[in-house]
Amino acid sequence: MIKGTTKLLGVIGHPVAHSLSPAMHNAAISHLGVDFVYLPFPVKPGDLKAALAGFAAIGVRGFSITIPHKQAILPLLSSVSPIARAIGAVNTVYLTDKGWCGTNTDVEGFLAPLQTPVYQAKGGSDWSQKVAVILGNGGAARAVVAGCAQLGCAEIHVVGRNEQNLAEFQQSWVNSPMPVQNLQVHTWDNLSMLISQANLLVNTTPVGMYPQGEKSPIPAGALDRISAGAIVYDLIYTPNPTQFLKDAQLRGARAIDGLEMLVQQGAAALKIWLDKESVPVDVMRQALRQHLGLD
């Protein structure tokens, strides 16, 4: 029940009608019995500054950010966390006495399933001898690189199509607030060799996303070189599982889909907004699965 005392949270983007965040967050809010509501706010690129002023005026406590505002909002914030600076994007904003502050919970979301007992049990939690291979060098790849650096991976390899873009991607981490020294970049020509070395293989590209769910970012034959027991992680959550994950599982790899990252990054944001140490992650996950028709 929305009342005059109900505090506002939300997500901004353009478009934003497709966002799954309201289903996930409102399920958690209802379960907790707190006087909040989470709403989608369509904000055009030229209206971002006005939207921030309006949100402050009506007492919005915080909001998520999706395309196209993740980078554009950086200069409009009072402070930005080191992790968001390193990634170059903000996905979570919260209000303080000093104004709007931005952070990025995608790294926490990416890492959460890798740090659960089921994935730590085989091979342990020591990543210092392990190799990560990341497909794609866009915004999502930046969060994954930061996550792999936090894990302490021995080697981090990023695979892309454009050599200049790859060189710029690598250079951007040299003077970053979170420097990554063990990062190497490659064109797709080297993929087969890299897959044979990978303990963790992550797809950050949109290839295989609905409605092209039959596609995979790499040919099934190239996956023949994946080690049994390696972790294959796809940031895509529809379809579930993706063709990429199905091909990997057939070869003995362990699969993680993008739904878990979506849930966990949302849970990390909700903890900030509600100032709580824990939120009902299971409730959030189940709400998303039902919304996507996976149950």
PDB file of N, CA, C and O in Angstrom, residues 163-209:
ATOM      1  N   GLU A 163      41.481  -4.079 -32.742  1.00  0.00           N
ATOM      2  CA  GLU A 163      42.767  -3.968 -32.045  1.00  0.00           C
ATOM      3  C   GLU A 163      42.954  -2.620 -31.356  1.00  0.00           C
ATOM      4  O   GLU A 163      43.494  -2.551 -30.251  1.00  0.00           O
ATOM      5  N   GLN A 164      42.487  -1.547 -31.990  1.00  0.00           N
ATOM      6  CA  GLN A 164      42.631  -0.225 -31.369  1.00  0.00           C
ATOM      7  C   GLN A 164      41.789  -0.127 -30.107  1.00  0.00           C
ATOM      8  O   GLN A 164      42.248   0.382 -29.077  1.00  0.00           O
ATOM      9  N   ASN A 165      40.551  -0.609 -30.180  1.00  0.00           N
ATOM     10  CA  ASN A 165      39.683  -0.594 -28.998  1.00  0.00           C
ATOM     11  C   ASN A 165      40.272  -1.429 -27.868  1.00  0.00           C
ATOM     12  O   ASN A 165      40.191  -1.057 -26.687  1.00  0.00           O
ATOM     13  N   LEU A 166      40.873  -2.561 -28.232  1.00  0.00           N
ATOM     14  CA  LEU A 166      41.499  -3.417 -27.225  1.00  0.00           C
ATOM     15  C   LEU A 166      42.681  -2.713 -26.565  1.00  0.00           C
ATOM     16  O   LEU A 166      42.847  -2.775 -25.343  1.00  0.00           O
ATOM     17  N   ALA A 167      43.492  -2.034 -27.369  1.00  0.00           N
ATOM     18  CA  ALA A 167      44.653  -1.318 -26.829  1.00  0.00           C
ATOM     19  C   ALA A 167      44.197  -0.209 -25.878  1.00  0.00           C
ATOM     20  O   ALA A 167      44.793  -0.013 -24.811  1.00  0.00           O
ATOM     21  N   GLU A 168      43.140   0.506 -26.247  1.00  0.00           N
ATOM     22  CA  GLU A 168      42.608   1.568 -25.389  1.00  0.00           C
ATOM     23  C   GLU A 168      42.028   0.987 -24.107  1.00  0.00           C
ATOM     24  O   GLU A 168      42.178   1.562 -23.020  1.00  0.00           O
ATOM     25  N   PHE A 169      41.371  -0.159 -24.241  1.00  0.00           N
ATOM     26  CA  PHE A 169      40.806  -0.839 -23.067  1.00  0.00           C
ATOM     27  C   PHE A 169      41.919  -1.190 -22.081  1.00  0.00           C
ATOM     28  O   PHE A 169      41.814  -0.920 -20.882  1.00  0.00           O
ATOM     29  N   GLN A 170      43.002  -1.769 -22.599  1.00  0.00           N
ATOM     30  CA  GLN A 170      44.118  -2.153 -21.732  1.00  0.00           C
ATOM     31  C   GLN A 170      44.764  -0.927 -21.083  1.00  0.00           C
ATOM     32  O   GLN A 170      45.047  -0.924 -19.873  1.00  0.00           O
ATOM     33  N   GLN A 171      44.983   0.115 -21.859  1.00  0.00           N
ATOM     34  CA  GLN A 171      45.629   1.318 -21.342  1.00  0.00           C
ATOM     35  C   GLN A 171      44.794   1.989 -20.259  1.00  0.00           C
ATOM     36  O   GLN A 171      45.337   2.569 -19.302  1.00  0.00           O
ATOM     37  N   SER A 172      43.475   1.905 -20.389  1.00  0.00           N
ATOM     38  CA  SER A 172      42.586   2.570 -19.422  1.00  0.00           C
ATOM     39  C   SER A 172      42.753   2.019 -18.009  1.00  0.00           C
ATOM     40  O   SER A 172      42.411   2.691 -17.035  1.00  0.00           O
ATOM     41  N   TRP A 173      43.283   0.814 -17.888  1.00  0.00           N
ATOM     42  CA  TRP A 173      43.466   0.214 -16.561  1.00  0.00           C
ATOM     43  C   TRP A 173      44.814   0.562 -15.940  1.00  0.00           C
ATOM     44  O   TRP A 173      45.018   0.341 -14.748  1.00  0.00           O
ATOM     45  N   VAL A 174      45.715   1.114 -16.731  1.00  0.00           N
ATOM     46  CA  VAL A 174      47.060   1.416 -16.221  1.00  0.00           C
ATOM     47  C   VAL A 174      47.008   2.532 -15.180  1.00  0.00           C
ATOM     48  O   VAL A 174      47.618   2.448 -14.109  1.00  0.00           O
ATOM     49  N   ASN A 175      46.261   3.600 -15.485  1.00  0.00           N
ATOM     50  CA  ASN A 175      46.154   4.751 -14.572  1.00  0.00           C
ATOM     51  C   ASN A 175      44.814   4.774 -13.843  1.00  0.00           C
ATOM     52  O   ASN A 175      44.357   5.814 -13.394  1.00  0.00           O
ATOM     53  N   SER A 176      44.201   3.621 -13.735  1.00  0.00           N
ATOM     54  CA  SER A 176      42.885   3.497 -13.115  1.00  0.00           C
ATOM     55  C   SER A 176      42.985   3.622 -11.595  1.00  0.00           C
ATOM     56  O   SER A 176      44.045   3.366 -11.009  1.00  0.00           O
ATOM     57  N   PRO A 177      41.884   4.022 -10.912  1.00  0.00           N
ATOM     58  CA  PRO A 177      41.870   3.968  -9.443  1.00  0.00           C
ATOM     59  C   PRO A 177      42.107   2.556  -8.917  1.00  0.00           C
ATOM     60  O   PRO A 177      42.465   2.365  -7.763  1.00  0.00           O
ATOM     61  N   MET A 178      41.873   1.559  -9.795  1.00  0.00           N
ATOM     62  CA  MET A 178      42.145   0.157  -9.458  1.00  0.00           C
ATOM     63  C   MET A 178      43.036  -0.431 -10.549  1.00  0.00           C
ATOM     64  O   MET A 178      42.554  -1.139 -11.440  1.00  0.00           O
ATOM     65  N   PRO A 179      44.323  -0.128 -10.554  1.00  0.00           N
ATOM     66  CA  PRO A 179      45.200  -0.613 -11.622  1.00  0.00           C
ATOM     67  C   PRO A 179      45.187  -2.141 -11.722  1.00  0.00           C
ATOM     68  O   PRO A 179      45.152  -2.839 -10.705  1.00  0.00           O
ATOM     69  N   VAL A 180      45.164  -2.636 -12.950  1.00  0.00           N
ATOM     70  CA  VAL A 180      45.198  -4.080 -13.199  1.00  0.00           C
ATOM     71  C   VAL A 180      46.448  -4.364 -14.020  1.00  0.00           C
ATOM     72  O   VAL A 180      46.532  -3.989 -15.193  1.00  0.00           O
ATOM     73  N   GLN A 181      47.417  -5.010 -13.402  1.00  0.00           N
ATOM     74  CA  GLN A 181      48.718  -5.197 -14.030  1.00  0.00           C
ATOM     75  C   GLN A 181      48.781  -6.451 -14.913  1.00  0.00           C
ATOM     76  O   GLN A 181      49.582  -6.513 -15.842  1.00  0.00           O
ATOM     77  N   ASN A 182      47.981  -7.442 -14.588  1.00  0.00           N
ATOM     78  CA  ASN A 182      48.101  -8.740 -15.258  1.00  0.00           C
ATOM     79  C   ASN A 182      47.031  -8.918 -16.349  1.00  0.00           C
ATOM     80  O   ASN A 182      46.562 -10.019 -16.595  1.00  0.00           O
ATOM     81  N   LEU A 183      46.666  -7.819 -16.986  1.00  0.00           N
ATOM     82  CA  LEU A 183      45.645  -7.842 -18.043  1.00  0.00           C
ATOM     83  C   LEU A 183      46.309  -7.907 -19.410  1.00  0.00           C
ATOM     84  O   LEU A 183      47.215  -7.128 -19.713  1.00  0.00           O
ATOM     85  N   GLN A 184      45.866  -8.837 -20.226  1.00  0.00           N
ATOM     86  CA  GLN A 184      46.325  -8.946 -21.603  1.00  0.00           C
ATOM     87  C   GLN A 184      45.119  -8.918 -22.531  1.00  0.00           C
ATOM     88  O   GLN A 184      44.042  -9.389 -22.158  1.00  0.00           O
ATOM     89  N   VAL A 185      45.297  -8.361 -23.715  1.00  0.00           N
ATOM     90  CA  VAL A 185      44.196  -8.280 -24.683  1.00  0.00           C
ATOM     91  C   VAL A 185      44.559  -9.056 -25.950  1.00  0.00           C
ATOM     92  O   VAL A 185      45.736  -9.180 -26.310  1.00  0.00           O
ATOM     93  N   HIS A 186      43.529  -9.586 -26.600  1.00  0.00           N
ATOM     94  CA  HIS A 186      43.727 -10.462 -27.760  1.00  0.00           C
ATOM     95  C   HIS A 186      42.583 -10.263 -28.752  1.00  0.00           C
ATOM     96  O   HIS A 186      41.453  -9.961 -28.360  1.00  0.00           O
ATOM     97  N   THR A 187      42.879 -10.517 -30.011  1.00  0.00           N
ATOM     98  CA  THR A 187      41.796 -10.633 -30.992  1.00  0.00           C
ATOM     99  C   THR A 187      41.255 -12.063 -30.935  1.00  0.00           C
ATOM    100  O   THR A 187      41.853 -12.958 -30.318  1.00  0.00           O
ATOM    101  N   TRP A 188      40.144 -12.280 -31.621  1.00  0.00           N
ATOM    102  CA  TRP A 188      39.478 -13.582 -31.563  1.00  0.00           C
ATOM    103  C   TRP A 188      40.320 -14.695 -32.176  1.00  0.00           C
ATOM    104  O   TRP A 188      40.048 -15.884 -31.945  1.00  0.00           O
ATOM    105  N   ASP A 189      41.357 -14.348 -32.921  1.00  0.00           N
ATOM    106  CA  ASP A 189      42.228 -15.368 -33.514  1.00  0.00           C
ATOM    107  C   ASP A 189      42.877 -16.248 -32.446  1.00  0.00           C
ATOM    108  O   ASP A 189      43.212 -17.403 -32.702  1.00  0.00           O
ATOM    109  N   ASN A 190      43.083 -15.694 -31.264  1.00  0.00           N
ATOM    110  CA  ASN A 190      43.767 -16.427 -30.191  1.00  0.00           C
ATOM    111  C   ASN A 190      42.817 -17.192 -29.281  1.00  0.00           C
ATOM    112  O   ASN A 190      43.261 -17.786 -28.297  1.00  0.00           O
ATOM    113  N   LEU A 191      41.523 -17.178 -29.599  1.00  0.00           N
ATOM    114  CA  LEU A 191      40.527 -17.686 -28.658  1.00  0.00           C
ATOM    115  C   LEU A 191      40.710 -19.163 -28.333  1.00  0.00           C
ATOM    116  O   LEU A 191      40.634 -19.561 -27.167  1.00  0.00           O
ATOM    117  N   SER A 192      40.956 -19.981 -29.334  1.00  0.00           N
ATOM    118  CA  SER A 192      41.064 -21.421 -29.105  1.00  0.00           C
ATOM    119  C   SER A 192      42.167 -21.741 -28.100  1.00  0.00           C
ATOM    120  O   SER A 192      41.986 -22.552 -27.183  1.00  0.00           O
ATOM    121  N   MET A 193      43.319 -21.091 -28.261  1.00  0.00           N
ATOM    122  CA  MET A 193      44.431 -21.288 -27.334  1.00  0.00           C
ATOM    123  C   MET A 193      44.064 -20.827 -25.920  1.00  0.00           C
ATOM    124  O   MET A 193      44.364 -21.490 -24.925  1.00  0.00           O
ATOM    125  N   LEU A 194      43.388 -19.684 -25.835  1.00  0.00           N
ATOM    126  CA  LEU A 194      43.014 -19.148 -24.522  1.00  0.00           C
ATOM    127  C   LEU A 194      42.017 -20.044 -23.799  1.00  0.00           C
ATOM    128  O   LEU A 194      42.091 -20.214 -22.578  1.00  0.00           O
ATOM    129  N   ILE A 195      41.066 -20.603 -24.553  1.00  0.00           N
ATOM    130  CA  ILE A 195      40.049 -21.456 -23.932  1.00  0.00           C
ATOM    131  C   ILE A 195      40.691 -22.660 -23.255  1.00  0.00           C
ATOM    132  O   ILE A 195      40.265 -23.083 -22.176  1.00  0.00           O
ATOM    133  N   SER A 196      41.744 -23.186 -23.854  1.00  0.00           N
ATOM    134  CA  SER A 196      42.407 -24.356 -23.265  1.00  0.00           C
ATOM    135  C   SER A 196      43.074 -24.016 -21.930  1.00  0.00           C
ATOM    136  O   SER A 196      43.316 -24.904 -21.113  1.00  0.00           O
ATOM    137  N   GLN A 197      43.368 -22.736 -21.696  1.00  0.00           N
ATOM    138  CA  GLN A 197      44.024 -22.306 -20.457  1.00  0.00           C
ATOM    139  C   GLN A 197      43.029 -21.833 -19.399  1.00  0.00           C
ATOM    140  O   GLN A 197      43.384 -21.686 -18.230  1.00  0.00           O
ATOM    141  N   ALA A 198      41.790 -21.582 -19.795  1.00  0.00           N
ATOM    142  CA  ALA A 198      40.843 -20.871 -18.934  1.00  0.00           C
ATOM    143  C   ALA A 198      40.332 -21.726 -17.777  1.00  0.00           C
ATOM    144  O   ALA A 198      39.870 -22.845 -17.973  1.00  0.00           O
ATOM    145  N   ASN A 199      40.415 -21.158 -16.578  1.00  0.00           N
ATOM    146  CA  ASN A 199      39.699 -21.707 -15.422  1.00  0.00           C
ATOM    147  C   ASN A 199      38.338 -21.036 -15.279  1.00  0.00           C
ATOM    148  O   ASN A 199      37.412 -21.599 -14.692  1.00  0.00           O
ATOM    149  N   LEU A 200      38.248 -19.809 -15.819  1.00  0.00           N
ATOM    150  CA  LEU A 200      37.009 -19.038 -15.806  1.00  0.00           C
ATOM    151  C   LEU A 200      36.851 -18.391 -17.175  1.00  0.00           C
ATOM    152  O   LEU A 200      37.736 -17.654 -17.621  1.00  0.00           O
ATOM    153  N   LEU A 201      35.740 -18.680 -17.855  1.00  0.00           N
ATOM    154  CA  LEU A 201      35.448 -18.132 -19.176  1.00  0.00           C
ATOM    155  C   LEU A 201      34.142 -17.364 -19.092  1.00  0.00           C
ATOM    156  O   LEU A 201      33.106 -17.931 -18.729  1.00  0.00           O
ATOM    157  N   VAL A 202      34.190 -16.061 -19.382  1.00  0.00           N
ATOM    158  CA  VAL A 202      33.030 -15.192 -19.172  1.00  0.00           C
ATOM    159  C   VAL A 202      32.602 -14.545 -20.488  1.00  0.00           C
ATOM    160  O   VAL A 202      33.430 -13.932 -21.181  1.00  0.00           O
ATOM    161  N   ASN A 203      31.313 -14.648 -20.815  1.00  0.00           N
ATOM    162  CA  ASN A 203      30.770 -13.938 -21.981  1.00  0.00           C
ATOM    163  C   ASN A 203      30.128 -12.637 -21.539  1.00  0.00           C
ATOM    164  O   ASN A 203      29.144 -12.638 -20.796  1.00  0.00           O
ATOM    165  N   THR A 204      30.693 -11.511 -21.999  1.00  0.00           N
ATOM    166  CA  THR A 204      30.084 -10.203 -21.713  1.00  0.00           C
ATOM    167  C   THR A 204      29.458  -9.606 -22.974  1.00  0.00           C
ATOM    168  O   THR A 204      28.989  -8.470 -22.943  1.00  0.00           O
ATOM    169  N   THR A 205      29.474 -10.349 -24.086  1.00  0.00           N
ATOM    170  CA  THR A 205      28.887  -9.848 -25.333  1.00  0.00           C
ATOM    171  C   THR A 205      27.388 -10.116 -25.339  1.00  0.00           C
ATOM    172  O   THR A 205      26.893 -10.953 -24.585  1.00  0.00           O
ATOM    173  N   PRO A 206      26.627  -9.445 -26.233  1.00  0.00           N
ATOM    174  CA  PRO A 206      25.188  -9.710 -26.304  1.00  0.00           C
ATOM    175  C   PRO A 206      24.828 -10.901 -27.202  1.00  0.00           C
ATOM    176  O   PRO A 206      23.645 -11.203 -27.365  1.00  0.00           O
ATOM    177  N   VAL A 207      25.835 -11.589 -27.742  1.00  0.00           N
ATOM    178  CA  VAL A 207      25.560 -12.692 -28.670  1.00  0.00           C
ATOM    179  C   VAL A 207      24.934 -13.864 -27.917  1.00  0.00           C
ATOM    180  O   VAL A 207      25.497 -14.361 -26.938  1.00  0.00           O
ATOM    181  N   GLY A 208      23.754 -14.277 -28.388  1.00  0.00           N
ATOM    182  CA  GLY A 208      23.019 -15.353 -27.735  1.00  0.00           C
ATOM    183  C   GLY A 208      21.845 -14.863 -26.910  1.00  0.00           C
ATOM    184  O   GLY A 208      21.078 -15.656 -26.352  1.00  0.00           O
ATOM    185  N   MET A 209      21.690 -13.536 -26.836  1.00  0.00           N
ATOM    186  CA  MET A 209      20.569 -12.960 -26.091  1.00  0.00           C
ATOM    187  C   MET A 209      19.272 -13.100 -26.887  1.00  0.00           C
ATOM    188  O   MET A 209      19.285 -13.079 -28.112  1.00  0.00           O
TER     189      MET A 209
END
